[in-house]
Short mmCIF file of C-alpha atoms in Angstrom, two decimals:
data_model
loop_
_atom_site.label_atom_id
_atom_site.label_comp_id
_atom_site.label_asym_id
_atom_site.label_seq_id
_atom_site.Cartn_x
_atom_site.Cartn_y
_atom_site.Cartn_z
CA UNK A 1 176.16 49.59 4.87
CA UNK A 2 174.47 46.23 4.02
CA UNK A 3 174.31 43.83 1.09
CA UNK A 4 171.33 41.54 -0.30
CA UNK A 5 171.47 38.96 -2.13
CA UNK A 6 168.84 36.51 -3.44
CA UNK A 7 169.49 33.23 -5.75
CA UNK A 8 172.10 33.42 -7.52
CA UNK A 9 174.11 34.82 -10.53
CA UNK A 10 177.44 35.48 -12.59
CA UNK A 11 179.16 37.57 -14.69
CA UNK A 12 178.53 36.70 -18.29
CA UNK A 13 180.53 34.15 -20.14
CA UNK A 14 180.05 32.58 -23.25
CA UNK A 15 176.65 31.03 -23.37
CA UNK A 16 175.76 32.55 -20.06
CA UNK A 17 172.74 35.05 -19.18
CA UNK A 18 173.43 38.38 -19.22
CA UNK A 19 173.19 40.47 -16.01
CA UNK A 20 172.06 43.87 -15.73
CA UNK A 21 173.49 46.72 -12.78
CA UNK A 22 171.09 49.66 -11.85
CA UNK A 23 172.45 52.32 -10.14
CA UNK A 24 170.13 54.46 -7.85
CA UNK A 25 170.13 57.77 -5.63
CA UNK A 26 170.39 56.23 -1.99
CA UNK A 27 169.77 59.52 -0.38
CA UNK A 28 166.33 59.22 -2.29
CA UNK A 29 165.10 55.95 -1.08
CA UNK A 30 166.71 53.98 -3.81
CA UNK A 31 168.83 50.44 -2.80
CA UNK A 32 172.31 51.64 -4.72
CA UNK A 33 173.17 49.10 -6.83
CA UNK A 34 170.87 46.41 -7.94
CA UNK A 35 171.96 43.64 -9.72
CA UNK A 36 169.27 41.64 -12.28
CA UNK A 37 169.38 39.02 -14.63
CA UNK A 38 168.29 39.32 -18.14
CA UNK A 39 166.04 36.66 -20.08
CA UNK A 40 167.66 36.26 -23.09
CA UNK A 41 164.07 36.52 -24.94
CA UNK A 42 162.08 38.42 -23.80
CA UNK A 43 165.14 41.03 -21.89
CA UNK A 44 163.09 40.73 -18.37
CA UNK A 45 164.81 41.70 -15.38
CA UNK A 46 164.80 39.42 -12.52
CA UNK A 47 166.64 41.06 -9.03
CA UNK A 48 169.43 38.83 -7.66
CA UNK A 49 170.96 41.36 -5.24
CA UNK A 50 171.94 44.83 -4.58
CA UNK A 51 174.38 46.83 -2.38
CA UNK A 52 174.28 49.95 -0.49
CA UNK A 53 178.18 50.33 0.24
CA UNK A 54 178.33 53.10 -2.29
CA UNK A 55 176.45 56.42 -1.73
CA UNK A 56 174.30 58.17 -4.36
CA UNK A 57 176.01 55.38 -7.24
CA UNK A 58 174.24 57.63 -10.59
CA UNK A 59 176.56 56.50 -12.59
CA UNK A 60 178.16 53.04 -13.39
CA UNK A 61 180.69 51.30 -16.09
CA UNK A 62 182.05 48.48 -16.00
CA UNK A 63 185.80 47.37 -16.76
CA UNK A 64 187.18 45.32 -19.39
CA UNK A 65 186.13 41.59 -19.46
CA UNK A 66 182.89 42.92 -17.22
CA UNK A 67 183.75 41.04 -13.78
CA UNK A 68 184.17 44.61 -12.57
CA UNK A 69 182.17 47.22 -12.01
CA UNK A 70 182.56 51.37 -11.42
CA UNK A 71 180.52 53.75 -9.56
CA UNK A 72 180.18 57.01 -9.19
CA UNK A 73 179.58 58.88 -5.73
CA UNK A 74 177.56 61.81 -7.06
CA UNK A 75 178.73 63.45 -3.57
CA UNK A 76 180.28 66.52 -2.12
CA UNK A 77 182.92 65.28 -2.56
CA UNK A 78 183.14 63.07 -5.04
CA UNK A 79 184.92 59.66 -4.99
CA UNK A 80 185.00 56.56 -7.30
CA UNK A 81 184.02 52.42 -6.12
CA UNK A 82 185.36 49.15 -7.78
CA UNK A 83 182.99 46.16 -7.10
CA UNK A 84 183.39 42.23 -8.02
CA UNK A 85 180.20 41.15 -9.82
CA UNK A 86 182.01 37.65 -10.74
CA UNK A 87 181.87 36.11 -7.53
CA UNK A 88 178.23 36.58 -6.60
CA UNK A 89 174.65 37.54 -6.98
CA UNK A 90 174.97 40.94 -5.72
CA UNK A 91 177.90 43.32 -6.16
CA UNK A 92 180.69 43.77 -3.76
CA UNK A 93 183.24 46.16 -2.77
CA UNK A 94 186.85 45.48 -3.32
CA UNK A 95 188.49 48.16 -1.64
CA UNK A 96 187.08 51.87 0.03
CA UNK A 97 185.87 54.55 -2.05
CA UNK A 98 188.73 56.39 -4.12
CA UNK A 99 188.38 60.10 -3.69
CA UNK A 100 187.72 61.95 -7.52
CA UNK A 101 189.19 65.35 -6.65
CA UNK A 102 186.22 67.21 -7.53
CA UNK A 103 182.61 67.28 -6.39
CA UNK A 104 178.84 65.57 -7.71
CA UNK A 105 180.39 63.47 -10.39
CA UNK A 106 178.01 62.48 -12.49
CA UNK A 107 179.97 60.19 -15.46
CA UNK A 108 182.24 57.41 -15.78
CA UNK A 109 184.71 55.93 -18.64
CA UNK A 110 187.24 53.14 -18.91
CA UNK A 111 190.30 53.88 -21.13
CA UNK A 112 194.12 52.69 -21.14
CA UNK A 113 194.05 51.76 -17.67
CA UNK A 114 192.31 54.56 -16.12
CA UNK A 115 188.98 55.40 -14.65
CA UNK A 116 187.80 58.42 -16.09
CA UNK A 117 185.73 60.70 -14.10
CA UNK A 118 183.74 64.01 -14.91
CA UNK A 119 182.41 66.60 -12.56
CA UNK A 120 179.13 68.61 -12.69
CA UNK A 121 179.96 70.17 -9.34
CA UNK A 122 183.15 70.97 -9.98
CA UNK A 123 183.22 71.38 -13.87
CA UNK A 124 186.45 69.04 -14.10
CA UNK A 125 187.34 65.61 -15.50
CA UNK A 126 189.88 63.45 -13.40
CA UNK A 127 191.70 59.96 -14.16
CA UNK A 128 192.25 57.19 -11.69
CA UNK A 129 194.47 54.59 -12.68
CA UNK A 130 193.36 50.50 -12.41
CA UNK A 131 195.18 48.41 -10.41
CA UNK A 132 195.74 44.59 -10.60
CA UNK A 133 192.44 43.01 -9.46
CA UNK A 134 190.44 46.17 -10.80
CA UNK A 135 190.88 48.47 -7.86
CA UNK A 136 192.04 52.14 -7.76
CA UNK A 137 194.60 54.32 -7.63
CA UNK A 138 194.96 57.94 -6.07
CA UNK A 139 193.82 60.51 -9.05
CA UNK A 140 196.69 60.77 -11.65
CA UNK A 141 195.27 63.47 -14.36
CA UNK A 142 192.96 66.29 -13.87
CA UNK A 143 191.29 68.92 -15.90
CA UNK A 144 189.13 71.91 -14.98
CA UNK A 145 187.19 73.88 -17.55
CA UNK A 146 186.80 77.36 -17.66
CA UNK A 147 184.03 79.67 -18.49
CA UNK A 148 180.25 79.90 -17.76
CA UNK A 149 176.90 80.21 -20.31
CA UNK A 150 173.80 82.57 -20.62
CA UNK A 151 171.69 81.10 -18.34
CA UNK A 152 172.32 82.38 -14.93
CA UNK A 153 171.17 79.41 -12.60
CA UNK A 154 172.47 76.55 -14.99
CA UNK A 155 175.90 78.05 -16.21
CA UNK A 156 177.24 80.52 -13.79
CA UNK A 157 180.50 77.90 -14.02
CA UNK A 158 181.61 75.14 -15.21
CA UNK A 159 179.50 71.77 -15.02
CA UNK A 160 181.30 68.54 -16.51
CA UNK A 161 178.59 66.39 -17.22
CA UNK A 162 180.04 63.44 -19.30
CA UNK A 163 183.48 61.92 -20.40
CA UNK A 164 183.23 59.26 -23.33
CA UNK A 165 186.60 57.75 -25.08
CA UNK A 166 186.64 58.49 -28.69
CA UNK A 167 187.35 55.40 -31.06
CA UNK A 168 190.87 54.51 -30.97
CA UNK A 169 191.63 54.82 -27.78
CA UNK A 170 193.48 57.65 -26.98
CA UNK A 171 191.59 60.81 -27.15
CA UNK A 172 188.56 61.68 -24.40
CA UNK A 173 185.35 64.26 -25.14
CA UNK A 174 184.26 65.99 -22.51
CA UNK A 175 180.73 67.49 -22.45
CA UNK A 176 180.19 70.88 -20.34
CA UNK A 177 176.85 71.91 -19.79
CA UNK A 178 178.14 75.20 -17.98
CA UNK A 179 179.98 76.50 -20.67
CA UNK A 180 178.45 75.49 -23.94
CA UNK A 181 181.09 73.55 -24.73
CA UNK A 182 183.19 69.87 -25.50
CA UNK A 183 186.41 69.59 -24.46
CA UNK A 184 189.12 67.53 -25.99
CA UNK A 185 191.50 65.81 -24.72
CA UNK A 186 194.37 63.41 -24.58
CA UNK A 187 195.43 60.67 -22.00
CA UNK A 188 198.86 59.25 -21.39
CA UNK A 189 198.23 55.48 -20.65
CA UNK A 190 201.55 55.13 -19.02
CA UNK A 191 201.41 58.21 -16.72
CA UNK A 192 197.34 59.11 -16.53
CA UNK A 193 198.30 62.50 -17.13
CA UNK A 194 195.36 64.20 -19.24
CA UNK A 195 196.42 67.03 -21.82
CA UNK A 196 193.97 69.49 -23.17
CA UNK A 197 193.70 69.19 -26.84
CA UNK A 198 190.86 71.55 -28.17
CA UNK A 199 187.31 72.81 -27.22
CA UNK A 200 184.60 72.90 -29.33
CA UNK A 201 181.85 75.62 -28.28
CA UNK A 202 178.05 74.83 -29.27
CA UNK A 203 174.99 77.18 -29.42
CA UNK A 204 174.81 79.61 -26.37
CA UNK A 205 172.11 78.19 -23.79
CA UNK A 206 171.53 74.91 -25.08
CA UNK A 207 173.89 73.64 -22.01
CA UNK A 208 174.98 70.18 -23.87
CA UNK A 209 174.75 67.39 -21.52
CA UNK A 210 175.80 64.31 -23.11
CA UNK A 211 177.03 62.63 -26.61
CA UNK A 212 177.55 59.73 -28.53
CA UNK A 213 179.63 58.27 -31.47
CA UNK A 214 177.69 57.27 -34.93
CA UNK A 215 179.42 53.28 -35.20
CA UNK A 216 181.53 54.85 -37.51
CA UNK A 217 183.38 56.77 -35.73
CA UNK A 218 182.54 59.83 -38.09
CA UNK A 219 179.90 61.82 -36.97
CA UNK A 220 179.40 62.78 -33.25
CA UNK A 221 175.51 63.51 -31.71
CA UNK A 222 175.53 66.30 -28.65
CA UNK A 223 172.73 66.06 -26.71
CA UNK A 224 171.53 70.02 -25.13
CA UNK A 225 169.77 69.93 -21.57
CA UNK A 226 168.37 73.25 -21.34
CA UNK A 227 167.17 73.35 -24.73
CA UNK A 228 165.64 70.12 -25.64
CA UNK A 229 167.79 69.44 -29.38
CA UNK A 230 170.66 67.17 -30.39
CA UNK A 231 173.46 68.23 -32.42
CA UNK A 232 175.08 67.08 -35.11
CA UNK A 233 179.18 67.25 -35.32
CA UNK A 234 182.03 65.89 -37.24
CA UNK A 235 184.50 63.89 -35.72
CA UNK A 236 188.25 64.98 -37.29
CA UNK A 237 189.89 62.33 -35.90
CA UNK A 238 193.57 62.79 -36.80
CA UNK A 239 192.95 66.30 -35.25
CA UNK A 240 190.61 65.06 -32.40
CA UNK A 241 188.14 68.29 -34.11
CA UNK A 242 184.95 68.78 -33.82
CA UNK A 243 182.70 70.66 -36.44
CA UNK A 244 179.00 71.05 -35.26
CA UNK A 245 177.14 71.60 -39.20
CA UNK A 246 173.34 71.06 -37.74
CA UNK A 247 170.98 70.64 -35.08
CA UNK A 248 167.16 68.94 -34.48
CA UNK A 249 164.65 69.70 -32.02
CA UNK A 250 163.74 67.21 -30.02
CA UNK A 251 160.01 68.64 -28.48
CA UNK A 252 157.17 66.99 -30.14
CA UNK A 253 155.15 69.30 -32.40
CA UNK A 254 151.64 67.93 -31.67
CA UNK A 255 149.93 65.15 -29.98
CA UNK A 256 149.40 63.92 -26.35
CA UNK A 257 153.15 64.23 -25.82
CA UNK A 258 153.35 68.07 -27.19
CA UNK A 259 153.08 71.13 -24.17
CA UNK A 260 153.49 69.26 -21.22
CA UNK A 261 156.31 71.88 -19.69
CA UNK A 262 159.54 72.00 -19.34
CA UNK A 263 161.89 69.12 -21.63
CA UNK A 264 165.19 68.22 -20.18
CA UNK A 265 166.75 65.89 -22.40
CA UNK A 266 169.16 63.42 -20.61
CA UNK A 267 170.95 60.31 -22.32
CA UNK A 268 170.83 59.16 -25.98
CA UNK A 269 171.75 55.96 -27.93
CA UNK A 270 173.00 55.36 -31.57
CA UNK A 271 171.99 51.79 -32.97
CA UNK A 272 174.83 49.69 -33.26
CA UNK A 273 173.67 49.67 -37.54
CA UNK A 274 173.37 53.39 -37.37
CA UNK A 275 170.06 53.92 -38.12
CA UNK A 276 168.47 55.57 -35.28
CA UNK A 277 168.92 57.69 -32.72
CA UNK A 278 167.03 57.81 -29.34
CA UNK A 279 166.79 59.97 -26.88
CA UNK A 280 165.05 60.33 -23.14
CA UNK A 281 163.35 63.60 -22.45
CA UNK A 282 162.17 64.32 -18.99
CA UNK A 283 159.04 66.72 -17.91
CA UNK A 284 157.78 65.36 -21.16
CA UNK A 285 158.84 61.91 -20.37
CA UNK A 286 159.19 60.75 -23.72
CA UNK A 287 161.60 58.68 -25.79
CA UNK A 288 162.72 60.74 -29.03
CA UNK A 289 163.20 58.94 -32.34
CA UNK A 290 165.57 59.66 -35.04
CA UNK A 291 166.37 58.36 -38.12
CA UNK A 292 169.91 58.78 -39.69
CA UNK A 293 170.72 59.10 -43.34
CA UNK A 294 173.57 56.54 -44.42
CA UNK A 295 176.33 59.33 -44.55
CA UNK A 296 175.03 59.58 -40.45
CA UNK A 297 174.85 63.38 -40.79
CA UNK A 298 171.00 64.00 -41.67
CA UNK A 299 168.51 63.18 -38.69
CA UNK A 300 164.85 63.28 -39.67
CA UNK A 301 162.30 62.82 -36.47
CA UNK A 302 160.28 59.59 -36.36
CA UNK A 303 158.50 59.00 -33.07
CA UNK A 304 158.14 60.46 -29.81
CA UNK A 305 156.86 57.58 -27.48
CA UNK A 306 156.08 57.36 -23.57
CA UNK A 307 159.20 56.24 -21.26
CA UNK A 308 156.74 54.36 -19.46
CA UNK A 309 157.81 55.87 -16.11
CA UNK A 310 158.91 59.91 -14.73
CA UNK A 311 162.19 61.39 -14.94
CA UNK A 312 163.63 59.30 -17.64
CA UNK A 313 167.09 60.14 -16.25
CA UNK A 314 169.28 57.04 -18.27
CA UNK A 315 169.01 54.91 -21.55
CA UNK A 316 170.93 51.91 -22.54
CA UNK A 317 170.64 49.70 -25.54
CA UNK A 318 171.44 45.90 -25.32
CA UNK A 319 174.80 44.99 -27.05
CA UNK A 320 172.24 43.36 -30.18
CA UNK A 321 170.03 46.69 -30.34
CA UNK A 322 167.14 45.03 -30.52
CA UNK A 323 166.06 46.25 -27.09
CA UNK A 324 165.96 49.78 -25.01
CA UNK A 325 166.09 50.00 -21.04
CA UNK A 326 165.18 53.25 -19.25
CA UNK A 327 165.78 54.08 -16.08
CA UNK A 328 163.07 56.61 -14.75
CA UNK A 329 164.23 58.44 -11.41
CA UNK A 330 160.79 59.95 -10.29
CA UNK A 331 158.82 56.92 -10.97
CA UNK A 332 161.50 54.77 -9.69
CA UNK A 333 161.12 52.16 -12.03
CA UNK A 334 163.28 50.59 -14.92
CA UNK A 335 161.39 50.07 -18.06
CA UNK A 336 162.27 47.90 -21.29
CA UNK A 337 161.10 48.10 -25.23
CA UNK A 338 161.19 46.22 -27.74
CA UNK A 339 162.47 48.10 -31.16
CA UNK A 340 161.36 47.71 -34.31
CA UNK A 341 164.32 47.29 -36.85
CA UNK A 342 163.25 48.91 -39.62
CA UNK A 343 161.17 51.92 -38.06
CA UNK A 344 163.27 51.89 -34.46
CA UNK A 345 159.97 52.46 -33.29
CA UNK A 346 160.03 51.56 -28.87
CA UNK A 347 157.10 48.53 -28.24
CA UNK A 348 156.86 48.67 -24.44
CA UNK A 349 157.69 44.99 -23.18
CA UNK A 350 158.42 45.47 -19.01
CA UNK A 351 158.92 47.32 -16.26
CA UNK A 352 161.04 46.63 -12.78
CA UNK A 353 160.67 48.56 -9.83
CA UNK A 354 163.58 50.54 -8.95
CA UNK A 355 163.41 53.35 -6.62
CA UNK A 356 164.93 56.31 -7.44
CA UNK A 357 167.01 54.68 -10.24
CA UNK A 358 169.41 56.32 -12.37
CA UNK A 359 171.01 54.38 -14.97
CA UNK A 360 171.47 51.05 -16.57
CA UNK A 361 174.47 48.68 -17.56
CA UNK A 362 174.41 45.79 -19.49
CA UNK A 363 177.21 42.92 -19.13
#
């Protein structure tokens, strides 16, 4: 295992620059995780150090107050890092991996205390609980799904692909692209123990991957894998219910972008104003763009714009959403837009080579 560093850098403070944390395959060339810093104009990254200590890191999230950092060991089996980015320019590991429990996990969430991990491998969602000093405990909560899909390669099982907090704090979605399905469900801050609250099946074979929140908490946008289309849910969130009431391709109908193969949709983003929608489509390798109505139930296609790389496997906004970051595995590159505000249109603005690289955080 080895670290590099170059210059220097901090967590962000009031006033400070903002850092960026890239995670990237390791068995595929990439470095793990790379720290950058972030221009505050123009949102260029500039490397200041990265770390291999943690193998295959596809996933990252960082805890409250940002001066720690998560990551996922999409492994065999599958484990969970804490790393100081406070002290220096490149990230460092507090303590040994934390095993999840389950294999190739692919997600990460902070809530109540706990690290929340879900498993495509395993099709199961565990919680690890934070200790002082942001590292982790032994796994405290676990949940495995049940069931399997139409498509015979994709869903013979159970395949946890994402777990995101809903507002409030104490219920957790879980998408399954295995089963067709979200899973809801509640966590006890004081014990980690996770209770299953209800499931919420989508269309047969669209294999939903991941999801996000309109800012108001109402609505809720399910992203499918294996057929490229986001759905459109409402959040009941007294009952922690979800009612899916419509859905919107999101292939291109013409153009250069239209018939290129396959589409494998992979991460979206909601503006923080909740006018758009984007999402990253690979094969096509296209960023999708979709207007909301104000109600945040009505999405109308806008764009469909090159990711600038291959493979865009990751999206992130910046906290202001005035910029989009992509993370394109097969091009191993990270690439950043400007966006319009009123049409949420992408401008392409820079690119950072990244081998392999598989998602983006923003501190």
């Amino acid at each position: 295992m080895s670290s590099r560093q170059e210059g220097s850098g901090a967590v962000r403070r009031r006033g400070a620059a903002r850092r960026a944390f890239i995670g990237s395959f390791t068995h595929a060339g990439g470095a793990g995780i790379t720290a950058a810093s972030v221009e505050p104009g123009t949102g260029a990254l500039t490397v200041t150090g990265a770390t291999d200590a943690v193998p295959d890191p596809s996933f990252l999230t960082l805890g409250p107050g940002g001066s720690v950092l998560y990551a996922v060991s999409e492994t065999e089996n599958g484990a969970v890092a804490a790393l100081d980015v406070a002290s220096g320019p490149a990230p460092r590991l507090l303590a040994a991996p934390v095993p999840t429990g389950g294999s190739a996990p692919t997600h990460l969430a902070y809530l109540a205390g706990h690290v929340l991990a879900a498993h495509y491998g395993s099709g199961s969602v565990a919680a690890l609980p934070v200790h002082p000093g942001g590292t982790l405990g032994r796994v405290t909560g676990e949940l495995r799904h049940e069931g399997r899909g139409p498509d015979p390669e994709r869903q013979a099982g159970p395949h946890a692909h994402q777990v995101v907090p809903a507002p409030g704090g104490r219920l957790v979605l879980a998408v399954d692209l295995g089963t067709d399905s979200v899973h809801v469900s509640a966590l006890d801050a004081a014990t980690g123990a996770l209770t299953p609250r209800e499931v919420t099946p989508l269309r047969p074979g669209s294999g939903p991957r991941h999801l996000a929140f309109h800012p108001a908490g109402s609505h809720v946008y399910v992203l499918g894998e294996l057929e490229p289309t986001l759905a459109v849910c409402r959040w009941q969130a007294r009952t922690g219910t979800l009612v899916p009431v419509g859905e919107v391709s999101l292939r291109p109908e013409g153009g250069p972008a239209a018939g290129k193969g396959p589409a494998y949709p992979s991460a979206l983003a909601v503006a923080p104003d909740g006018r758009h929608v984007w999402a990253a489509v690979r094969g096509e390798d296209i960023i999708a763009v979709l207007a909301l109505d104000e109600g945040g139930e009505r999405l109308t296609p806008v764009a469909h714009v090159p990711c600038g790389g291959r493979w865009p496997r990751d999206l992130t906004l910046d906290p202001g959403g005035r910029r989009l970051y992509v993370a394109n595995e097969r091009s191993g590159d990270v690439t950043w837009f400007d966006l319009d505000p009123d049409s949420g249109v992408p401008t392409p603005a820079g690119s950072l080579a990244v081998p392999a690289a598989t998602c983006v955080v923003l501190a």
